[in-house]
XYZ file of C-alpha atoms in Angstrom:
171
model
C -29.676 -131.808 29.652
C -28.633 -133.770 32.638
C -31.031 -136.830 34.020
C -31.385 -137.033 37.540
C -32.247 -140.444 38.805
C -32.643 -141.936 42.422
C -33.034 -145.190 44.243
C -36.484 -145.878 45.237
C -37.849 -149.112 46.555
C -40.562 -150.550 44.985
C -42.944 -152.943 46.782
C -44.658 -155.472 44.154
C -46.866 -158.289 44.676
C -45.711 -161.445 46.581
C -43.535 -163.568 44.270
C -43.381 -161.565 41.342
C -40.034 -159.657 42.357
C -37.883 -161.356 39.630
C -40.494 -160.712 36.906
C -41.013 -157.509 37.960
C -37.168 -157.035 37.790
C -36.747 -158.602 34.696
C -39.342 -155.934 33.120
C -37.495 -152.784 34.650
C -34.423 -154.325 33.123
C -35.883 -154.454 29.765
C -36.236 -150.457 30.023
C -33.468 -149.204 27.556
C -33.328 -145.639 28.812
C -30.379 -145.735 31.254
C -32.560 -146.773 34.673
C -31.008 -149.624 36.904
C -32.931 -152.407 38.660
C -31.381 -154.149 41.747
C -33.089 -157.361 43.268
C -30.549 -158.834 46.177
C -31.098 -162.514 46.106
C -30.014 -165.136 48.607
C -29.602 -168.517 48.106
C -31.616 -171.145 50.267
C -31.001 -174.959 49.956
C -34.551 -176.598 49.572
C -35.090 -180.252 50.903
C -37.507 -182.245 48.859
C -38.587 -186.165 49.544
C -35.921 -187.324 46.763
C -33.725 -184.277 46.329
C -31.822 -180.947 47.732
C -32.384 -178.073 45.638
C -30.661 -174.394 45.723
C -33.058 -171.645 45.048
C -32.357 -167.850 44.774
C -34.878 -165.893 46.570
C -35.110 -162.655 47.427
C -33.615 -160.814 50.352
C -36.334 -158.253 51.016
C -39.578 -160.041 50.388
C -41.672 -157.923 47.946
C -38.817 -155.322 47.742
C -36.945 -154.471 44.540
C -34.771 -151.592 44.276
C -35.119 -149.090 41.204
C -32.740 -146.549 39.794
C -34.994 -143.781 37.768
C -35.605 -140.490 36.733
C -39.128 -139.175 36.610
C -40.257 -140.587 33.670
C -39.252 -143.855 34.300
C -40.572 -143.567 37.826
C -43.827 -143.202 36.048
C -43.186 -145.698 33.756
C -42.225 -148.282 36.225
C -45.994 -148.041 38.020
C -47.415 -149.375 34.854
C -45.282 -152.666 34.801
C -46.772 -156.333 36.026
C -46.580 -156.841 39.516
C -45.939 -153.482 41.213
C -47.970 -152.376 43.999
C -46.585 -149.201 44.985
C -43.434 -147.350 46.077
C -42.302 -147.491 49.572
C -43.657 -144.252 51.194
C -42.722 -142.401 54.637
C -44.844 -139.639 55.230
C -46.506 -139.978 52.048
C -43.195 -139.318 49.938
C -41.277 -142.245 48.054
C -38.774 -143.213 50.112
C -35.085 -142.797 48.517
C -32.284 -145.071 49.344
C -28.903 -143.411 48.893
C -26.175 -144.613 46.385
C -24.030 -145.645 49.519
C -26.481 -147.747 50.804
C -27.163 -149.723 48.012
C -23.222 -150.246 47.697
C -23.623 -151.660 51.406
C -26.219 -153.814 50.586
C -23.832 -154.926 47.179
C -20.975 -155.404 49.109
C -22.618 -157.644 52.247
C -24.257 -159.690 49.318
C -20.918 -160.389 47.754
C -19.019 -161.068 50.606
C -20.121 -164.783 50.852
C -21.339 -164.434 54.494
C -25.116 -165.549 55.542
C -27.427 -162.865 55.675
C -30.929 -162.008 56.246
C -32.885 -158.715 57.198
C -34.075 -158.064 60.567
C -36.756 -155.133 61.244
C -34.825 -152.578 63.446
C -37.711 -151.524 64.969
C -36.371 -152.383 68.659
C -33.145 -152.331 69.098
C -30.772 -154.497 72.118
C -30.531 -151.888 74.948
C -33.942 -149.950 74.356
C -36.804 -149.893 76.679
C -39.894 -151.923 75.879
C -43.258 -152.321 76.857
C -46.040 -154.923 76.392
C -49.005 -153.008 75.356
C -52.070 -155.786 75.139
C -52.653 -159.157 77.223
C -52.135 -160.292 80.536
C -48.369 -158.315 80.938
C -49.643 -155.419 79.228
C -47.648 -152.587 80.966
C -44.881 -154.738 81.768
C -41.584 -152.903 80.927
C -38.144 -153.827 80.755
C -34.690 -153.639 78.922
C -34.372 -155.545 75.664
C -31.270 -157.480 76.327
C -31.052 -159.764 73.428
C -33.431 -160.785 70.428
C -33.725 -164.318 69.356
C -36.317 -163.686 66.131
C -39.545 -161.665 65.375
C -41.473 -163.179 68.485
C -38.791 -164.044 71.447
C -37.177 -161.160 73.409
C -35.119 -161.328 76.399
C -36.349 -158.761 78.915
C -34.001 -157.463 82.026
C -36.100 -157.668 84.994
C -34.252 -155.027 86.938
C -33.782 -155.942 90.784
C -33.242 -159.323 90.561
C -30.144 -159.527 88.418
C -32.081 -162.038 86.074
C -33.213 -161.577 82.610
C -36.710 -163.422 80.850
C -37.009 -164.831 77.866
C -40.614 -164.205 76.781
C -42.049 -165.062 73.617
C -44.529 -161.773 72.778
C -45.155 -160.691 68.988
C -43.402 -157.604 67.888
C -46.454 -155.720 67.589
C -47.528 -156.022 70.706
C -44.206 -154.326 72.093
C -43.833 -150.625 72.353
C -40.450 -148.949 72.189
C -40.099 -146.658 74.940
C -38.020 -143.219 75.116
C -35.207 -143.370 77.677
C -35.197 -139.950 79.664
């Protein structure tokens, strides 16, 4: 009988990713766990220390079959599987390989939400700038967007939380 396994993303309690991943690795049925870690230097008053922290906060990738899928739910730190449209999100093996390749490249990386892509038209949905639309020209971080003001040949850097923006479809 062939066992069919898939990569799923588990959402864990805050700061329990490493403990959760260790528990999954102790399951002796052949399942796998992947927790991408990045090294960050922390400054204390008396020393600098390197700390390995998860690339994706509260996310752990697990490669499990149907039985292991239900077993993982009972582990300490488990909150839920990441779901889209009510179904657990599966990640392709090629995407896992991509993440592993990037992690082993030695280049510094950090996750960036892809909700707003450079070049997309966005609209501010709340506040005094409600209804203001522009093209997203540059993205500084999660709350600083550079929006082009058409007709002026200028861009305006606006510090707006991303949850106040709406991506508009270009027709």
